[in-house]
Amino acid sequence: MNEKTQVGIIGAGPSGLLLSHLLHLKGIDSVILEARSRKYVEERVRAGVLEQGTVDLLCDTGLGDRLRREGLVHHGIELRFDGRGHRIALSDITGGRSIWIYGQREVVKDLIDARLEAQGAIHFEVDGVIPSGIDSDSPALNYQKDGREYELNCDFIAGCDGFHGVSRESIPAGVLRTYHHVYPFGWLGILAAVAPSTEELIYAYHERGFALHSLRSPEISRLYLQVEPDEDINNWPDDRIWEELSIRMATDDGWSLKTGPIIEKGITPMRSFVVEPMQHGRLFLAGDAAHIVPATGAKGLNLAVHDVHKLAEAFIAWYREGSNELLEQYSTNCLDRVWRVQDFSSFMSLMLHRYSDDDGFRGRLQRAQLEYICSSKAASRSLAENYVGLPHI
Ligand code: FAD
Ligand code: DHB
């Protein structure tokens, strides 16, 4: 069976869904092919911090209703070490910019609702997606659904299928340069049905390892612990997780961590990954398909949003004005921000995690850096402007 659209999108994560939405607003047709079910995609627990620029884009494009109602605006974060907390007043030192807590789950649900309400085509649970003809003017996506074969003909393909997707692999060998760094630690993340023990995010540096207290709502907390990258989740019964979190986040003034039922837990490796360029022929990569950042900077989702913002602008210029210029600049325009964010995420990761092979030297440098950030206006401002996100230009 043959279908036709303007932009064929692989993946219904934040990148693919937002791209489809932005194109729709300008009258450009797209079809999304997603390997998983709608339920699976909507329930995947991932990121939670939205930059101001991400929130502005979502609100400006009609996706702000629930976000404005349920999202939590944060004007600061805490860096905690040596038993003391130090507030970084994000908004005060960035001219009023802030971050929002609104789970990736919620962003994805809002996007799916908006696409389906506008009769947008999202085909869930498709198998064997294969891009072809990306060097020609008429690429296609072949796939199977319910045992039947389909071919989707399009003008362009957007590879929004995450780190493990097929689109990057379909670019001929030798075209892409890959940068890959694997960090010697992972994160054990939990979602817990307990009121947060803090109003603002806490990034804690401790000799037993990094810990992070985040949240989702007044009733739901999200917390992370540094663990070995190949750690087995079965080694972490709930009691051990709470005990370790309490130790790593303890303060001299008796702050205490509220505990409660853990409703989700998982381990994520930490890596930095970039491919250059983010495009070949008529195939454009966006989001995790093109790059991964270590989670410490809370940037993965925000970077994906920036990519698709640029990609949508480029497609719109092509369809409206017949201009190739933005499409040709797409990769360069994205990669500047990708590397800025790689640097920031790597800086946060190196500063806050314990290294098992540290002979003491790295630890002393980390403390010196933390002290500097918490005592120097210039240093804290640098962290803050990156954390709230540089403007989309
Ligand atoms: P994805 O969200 O990965 O979406 C890609 C979609 O493509 C998926 O729905 C997938 O099912 C689909 N797909 C894949 N292959 C195919 C195929 N062959 N055919 C059809 N569909 C396909 N960021 C943070 O900022 N903070 C965090 O705490 C955080 N935690 C994370 C935890 C995990 C386990 C992971 C994997 C990522 C995490 N991230 C986090 C990063 C953030 O979630 C991503 O940057 C964001 O999801 C990127 O969106 P995306 O749409 O580009 O990719
Ligand atoms: C969250 C995730 C992050 O990676 C981070 O740096 C801060 C918060 C979160 O899931 O809430």
XYZ file of C-alpha atoms and ligand atoms in Angstrom:
457
model
C 0.000 0.000 0.000
C 1.318 3.440 -0.936
C 0.848 6.684 0.997
C 2.135 10.171 0.294
C 3.058 13.077 2.543
C 5.397 16.054 2.509
C 7.600 15.174 5.494
C 7.919 11.558 6.670
C 8.885 11.505 10.356
C 10.384 8.493 12.138
C 9.654 8.525 15.882
C 6.893 9.930 18.105
C 9.133 11.210 20.886
C 9.268 14.929 21.672
C 11.270 15.691 18.479
C 9.029 13.952 15.975
C 5.778 15.093 17.568
C 6.817 18.728 17.918
C 8.161 18.848 14.378
C 4.889 17.485 13.051
C 2.961 20.064 15.121
C 5.084 23.031 13.959
C 4.755 21.964 10.319
C 0.996 21.528 10.651
C 0.652 25.114 11.929
C 2.139 26.269 8.612
C 0.028 23.950 6.492
C 2.736 21.356 5.843
C 1.630 17.748 5.928
C 3.550 15.017 7.752
C 3.135 11.405 8.831
C 4.798 9.996 11.956
C 5.867 6.338 12.130
C 6.409 5.069 15.684
C 7.615 1.593 16.679
C 5.971 1.597 20.123
C 2.376 1.895 21.326
C 0.788 5.218 22.278
C 0.598 4.064 25.904
C 4.286 3.174 25.997
C 5.354 6.488 24.483
C 3.140 8.467 26.862
C 4.281 6.638 29.980
C 8.046 6.646 29.452
C 9.555 8.542 32.405
C 12.411 10.760 31.308
C 13.311 14.426 31.524
C 11.588 17.019 33.688
C 13.285 20.391 33.329
C 12.160 22.736 30.558
C 14.189 25.799 29.657
C 12.399 29.126 29.340
C 12.917 29.013 25.548
C 11.279 25.580 25.341
C 8.295 26.765 27.376
C 7.966 29.924 25.262
C 7.953 27.874 22.053
C 5.353 25.426 23.406
C 3.121 28.263 24.655
C 3.478 30.303 21.456
C 2.374 27.325 19.387
C -0.791 26.562 21.337
C 0.606 23.885 23.663
C 0.656 25.941 26.838
C -2.754 25.321 28.448
C -1.904 22.452 30.795
C 1.746 23.470 30.988
C 0.811 26.895 32.409
C -1.695 25.270 34.809
C 0.356 22.336 36.061
C 3.969 23.289 35.330
C 6.034 24.571 38.248
C 8.183 27.649 37.674
C 11.539 27.561 39.445
C 13.742 30.591 39.978
C 16.710 28.849 41.558
C 18.539 25.582 42.192
C 20.657 24.410 45.095
C 24.189 23.050 44.975
C 24.786 21.001 48.122
C 28.198 19.827 49.361
C 30.009 19.373 52.661
C 26.667 19.313 54.444
C 25.611 22.794 53.286
C 23.290 24.105 50.581
C 24.126 27.056 48.318
C 21.345 28.633 46.267
C 22.012 29.707 42.702
C 19.415 32.425 42.100
C 18.833 31.611 38.434
C 16.285 34.326 37.685
C 18.014 37.135 39.601
C 21.262 36.655 37.708
C 19.858 35.975 34.237
C 17.576 38.964 33.861
C 14.474 37.113 35.026
C 14.747 33.848 33.082
C 13.607 30.676 34.835
C 13.118 26.942 34.339
C 9.908 24.968 34.469
C 9.262 21.545 35.930
C 6.909 19.700 33.603
C 7.623 16.055 32.836
C 8.504 14.844 29.350
C 5.511 12.522 29.697
C 3.225 15.516 29.928
C 4.870 17.262 26.971
C 4.422 14.103 24.893
C 0.772 13.678 25.956
C -0.006 17.308 25.061
C 1.663 16.912 21.671
C -0.132 13.662 20.831
C -3.473 15.192 21.839
C -2.794 18.252 19.675
C -1.742 16.191 16.653
C -4.714 13.833 16.882
C -7.168 16.671 17.447
C -5.898 18.220 14.199
C -6.358 14.862 12.398
C -2.578 14.438 12.246
C -1.318 11.002 11.195
C 0.648 9.078 13.823
C 1.020 5.373 13.055
C 1.926 3.600 16.300
C 3.328 0.061 16.549
C 4.869 -0.061 13.088
C 7.711 -2.496 12.335
C 10.782 -2.543 10.157
C 10.929 1.122 9.086
C 13.526 1.514 6.304
C 14.387 4.874 4.744
C 15.349 4.770 1.058
C 16.155 7.198 -1.741
C 17.622 9.779 0.620
C 20.063 10.874 -2.117
C 17.155 11.481 -4.508
C 14.314 14.059 -4.624
C 11.735 11.426 -3.746
C 12.727 9.500 -0.630
C 10.464 6.876 0.911
C 9.855 5.003 4.134
C 8.963 1.342 3.891
C 7.398 -0.312 6.928
C 5.000 -2.981 8.134
C 1.889 -2.598 10.232
C -0.375 -5.470 11.331
C 1.502 -7.764 8.957
C 0.925 -5.574 5.855
C 3.622 -3.789 3.835
C 3.445 -0.018 3.334
C 5.439 2.586 1.448
C 5.301 6.249 2.485
C 6.552 8.556 -0.273
C 7.670 12.014 0.801
C 9.761 15.067 -0.053
C 11.906 14.817 3.077
C 12.560 12.399 5.932
C 13.063 13.582 9.508
C 14.958 11.049 11.628
C 13.537 11.713 15.101
C 13.954 8.127 16.271
C 16.302 8.565 19.214
C 19.728 7.107 19.877
C 18.796 3.522 18.928
C 16.788 4.415 15.818
C 17.307 3.423 12.175
C 17.683 6.787 10.508
C 21.293 7.528 11.487
C 22.305 4.017 10.383
C 20.741 4.538 6.963
C 23.241 7.282 6.081
C 26.031 5.800 3.910
C 29.264 4.856 5.673
C 31.914 7.569 5.678
C 29.482 10.518 5.618
C 29.132 11.073 9.352
C 31.826 11.883 11.845
C 30.965 10.488 15.261
C 32.083 11.816 18.648
C 31.380 9.502 21.553
C 32.394 9.652 25.190
C 31.083 7.241 27.822
C 31.267 8.446 31.434
C 32.294 5.984 34.155
C 28.972 6.292 35.977
C 25.234 5.948 35.472
C 22.102 7.274 37.178
C 19.531 5.284 39.069
C 16.344 7.324 38.768
C 13.168 6.902 40.812
C 9.704 8.358 40.715
C 8.130 8.298 44.179
C 4.646 8.995 45.480
C 5.811 11.372 48.167
C 5.748 15.154 48.517
C 9.100 16.679 47.513
C 11.383 17.468 50.460
C 12.490 20.628 48.687
C 10.966 23.489 46.736
C 13.895 23.771 44.333
C 16.120 21.154 42.678
C 19.086 20.000 44.750
C 22.298 18.851 43.040
C 24.338 17.145 45.783
C 28.039 16.346 45.644
C 29.080 13.720 48.207
C 32.053 11.426 48.680
C 29.741 8.422 48.164
C 28.568 9.864 44.857
C 26.229 12.405 43.282
C 22.523 12.669 44.165
C 19.763 14.833 42.697
C 16.403 15.759 44.157
C 13.893 16.846 41.536
C 10.122 16.738 41.466
C 7.092 16.427 39.243
C 4.219 17.801 41.311
C 3.327 18.624 44.920
C 2.718 14.879 45.408
C 5.401 13.268 43.220
C 9.183 13.398 43.674
C 11.865 12.446 41.164
C 15.284 11.543 42.538
C 18.546 10.239 41.119
C 21.644 8.515 42.504
C 25.025 8.081 40.868
C 25.702 4.339 40.431
C 28.136 2.195 38.432
C 27.296 2.349 34.696
C 26.658 -1.426 34.572
C 24.847 -1.540 37.915
C 22.119 -4.169 38.311
C 18.860 -2.576 39.475
C 18.187 -5.696 41.537
C 20.992 -4.611 43.868
C 18.870 -1.616 44.813
C 15.802 -2.536 46.860
C 13.721 0.518 47.765
C 15.064 0.787 51.336
C 18.637 0.921 50.099
C 17.773 3.678 47.611
C 16.172 5.862 50.284
C 19.001 5.242 52.732
C 21.646 6.179 50.177
C 19.750 9.275 49.065
C 19.413 10.382 52.703
C 23.136 9.970 53.328
C 24.224 11.806 50.198
C 21.800 14.684 50.701
C 22.228 15.099 54.480
C 22.996 18.580 55.809
C 24.535 19.833 59.050
C 21.299 21.564 59.985
C 19.216 18.401 60.091
C 17.344 18.619 56.769
C 15.498 15.380 56.246
C 14.345 13.506 53.183
C 10.724 12.351 53.081
C 10.380 8.796 51.823
C 7.432 6.993 50.241
C 6.415 4.306 47.748
C 8.654 4.089 44.685
C 6.447 3.858 41.594
C 9.137 3.606 38.909
C 12.874 2.985 38.843
C 15.521 2.529 36.180
C 19.206 2.960 35.363
C 20.480 5.267 32.615
C 24.060 5.334 31.328
C 25.779 8.697 30.896
C 27.252 9.491 27.522
C 28.123 12.365 25.228
C 27.450 11.592 21.587
C 27.342 13.789 18.483
C 27.237 13.077 14.756
C 28.268 15.674 12.212
C 26.657 16.681 9.951
C 23.076 16.136 11.136
C 21.883 15.690 7.573
C 22.513 13.730 4.419
C 20.600 14.314 1.185
C 16.911 14.494 2.058
C 17.308 12.906 5.511
C 17.585 15.247 8.507
C 18.417 14.001 12.014
C 16.968 15.707 15.094
C 17.146 15.186 18.865
C 18.670 12.047 20.360
C 19.097 10.527 16.880
C 21.908 13.047 16.365
C 23.218 13.699 19.858
C 23.091 12.619 23.496
C 24.181 14.718 26.459
C 24.820 13.457 29.999
C 21.694 14.201 32.042
C 23.374 16.385 34.682
C 22.640 19.584 32.752
C 18.955 18.639 32.162
C 19.356 19.475 28.483
C 18.454 16.441 26.298
C 14.829 17.348 25.727
C 15.557 21.061 25.381
C 18.175 20.438 22.729
C 15.746 18.251 20.801
C 13.229 21.107 20.865
C 15.823 23.528 19.492
C 16.685 21.144 16.624
C 13.109 20.734 15.485
C 12.462 24.448 15.793
C 15.321 25.008 13.318
C 14.237 22.113 11.108
C 10.643 23.322 10.947
C 11.817 26.820 9.958
C 13.976 25.311 7.220
C 11.146 23.158 5.791
C 8.767 26.116 5.952
C 11.230 28.306 3.971
C 11.549 25.513 1.378
C 7.808 25.042 0.922
C 6.865 28.730 1.105
C 9.710 30.403 -0.747
C 11.424 27.517 -2.492
C 14.553 28.438 -0.533
C 17.183 25.834 0.221
C 19.269 28.094 2.388
C 18.011 27.140 5.856
C 18.005 23.451 4.974
C 21.636 23.729 3.964
C 22.463 25.591 7.176
C 20.419 23.268 9.410
C 23.301 21.179 10.657
C 25.625 24.120 11.335
C 22.845 26.079 13.040
C 22.119 23.183 15.381
C 25.653 22.039 16.062
C 26.749 25.357 17.579
C 24.184 24.873 20.326
C 24.782 21.122 20.549
C 28.457 21.689 21.411
C 27.675 24.532 23.836
C 25.287 22.205 25.630
C 27.743 19.286 25.456
C 30.309 21.483 27.158
C 27.879 22.605 29.872
C 26.540 19.097 30.506
C 30.053 17.693 30.658
C 31.143 20.502 33.012
C 28.223 19.763 35.378
C 28.908 16.026 35.201
C 32.637 16.285 35.860
C 32.074 18.700 38.734
C 29.399 16.715 40.546
C 30.205 12.993 40.195
C 32.704 11.003 42.218
C 35.284 9.061 40.222
C 36.133 5.631 41.603
C 39.767 5.995 40.482
C 40.211 9.392 42.148
C 43.358 9.527 44.273
C 42.059 12.686 45.903
C 43.250 15.222 43.333
C 40.038 15.333 41.287
C 37.971 15.654 44.448
C 39.973 18.704 45.559
C 39.464 20.316 42.136
C 35.721 19.593 42.273
C 35.418 21.248 45.703
C 37.426 24.253 44.525
C 35.101 24.612 41.538
C 31.955 24.272 43.655
C 33.260 26.855 46.160
C 34.078 29.226 43.311
C 30.646 28.912 41.693
C 28.917 29.518 44.997
C 31.047 32.524 45.942
C 31.676 34.301 42.640
C 28.914 36.241 40.879
C 30.611 35.749 37.516
C 30.936 31.979 37.958
C 27.396 31.452 39.236
C 26.063 33.626 36.419
C 27.821 31.502 33.845
C 26.252 28.346 35.276
C 22.853 30.031 35.499
C 22.723 31.350 31.928
C 23.538 27.905 30.591
C 21.121 26.166 32.948
C 18.128 28.344 32.052
C 19.161 27.990 28.401
C 20.639 30.398 25.914
C 18.021 32.046 23.687
C 17.000 30.321 20.436
C 18.509 32.423 17.633
P 13.189 9.880 21.926
O 12.448 10.448 23.074
O 14.131 8.766 22.177
O 12.105 9.418 20.865
C 12.429 8.622 19.770
C 11.201 7.833 19.344
O 11.505 7.075 18.193
C 10.770 6.837 20.404
O 9.394 6.984 20.667
C 11.097 5.483 19.808
O 10.211 4.472 20.231
C 10.964 5.773 18.329
N 11.749 4.873 17.485
C 13.027 4.417 17.698
N 13.396 3.610 16.693
C 12.366 3.569 15.826
C 12.158 2.901 14.603
N 13.109 2.115 14.080
N 11.001 3.050 13.963
C 10.018 3.849 14.482
N 10.167 4.509 15.664
C 11.310 4.365 16.306
N 16.960 14.135 29.498
C 16.947 15.006 30.486
O 17.069 16.215 30.211
N 16.784 14.563 31.784
C 16.607 13.230 32.097
O 16.432 12.862 33.244
C 16.627 12.301 31.058
N 16.467 10.962 31.311
C 16.526 10.082 30.250
C 16.387 8.703 30.496
C 16.476 7.776 29.433
C 16.324 6.284 29.708
C 16.711 8.262 28.124
C 16.831 7.272 26.970
C 16.815 9.635 27.908
C 16.732 10.554 28.953
N 16.847 11.946 28.758
C 16.812 12.814 29.755
C 16.994 12.530 27.454
C 15.662 13.008 26.880
O 14.620 12.211 27.359
C 15.822 12.926 25.382
O 16.806 13.883 25.008
C 14.533 13.160 24.602
O 13.649 12.096 24.819
C 14.856 13.272 23.105
O 13.698 13.200 22.366
P 13.676 12.523 20.938
O 12.282 12.682 20.451
O 14.780 13.068 20.131
O 14.024 10.994 21.175
C 15.674 16.087 36.071
C 16.519 15.433 35.230
C 17.795 15.916 35.069
O 18.641 15.292 34.225
C 18.245 17.041 35.747
O 19.506 17.478 35.580
C 17.368 17.694 36.577
C 16.081 17.206 36.748
C 14.304 15.554 36.236
O 14.022 14.471 35.710
O 13.492 16.202 36.891
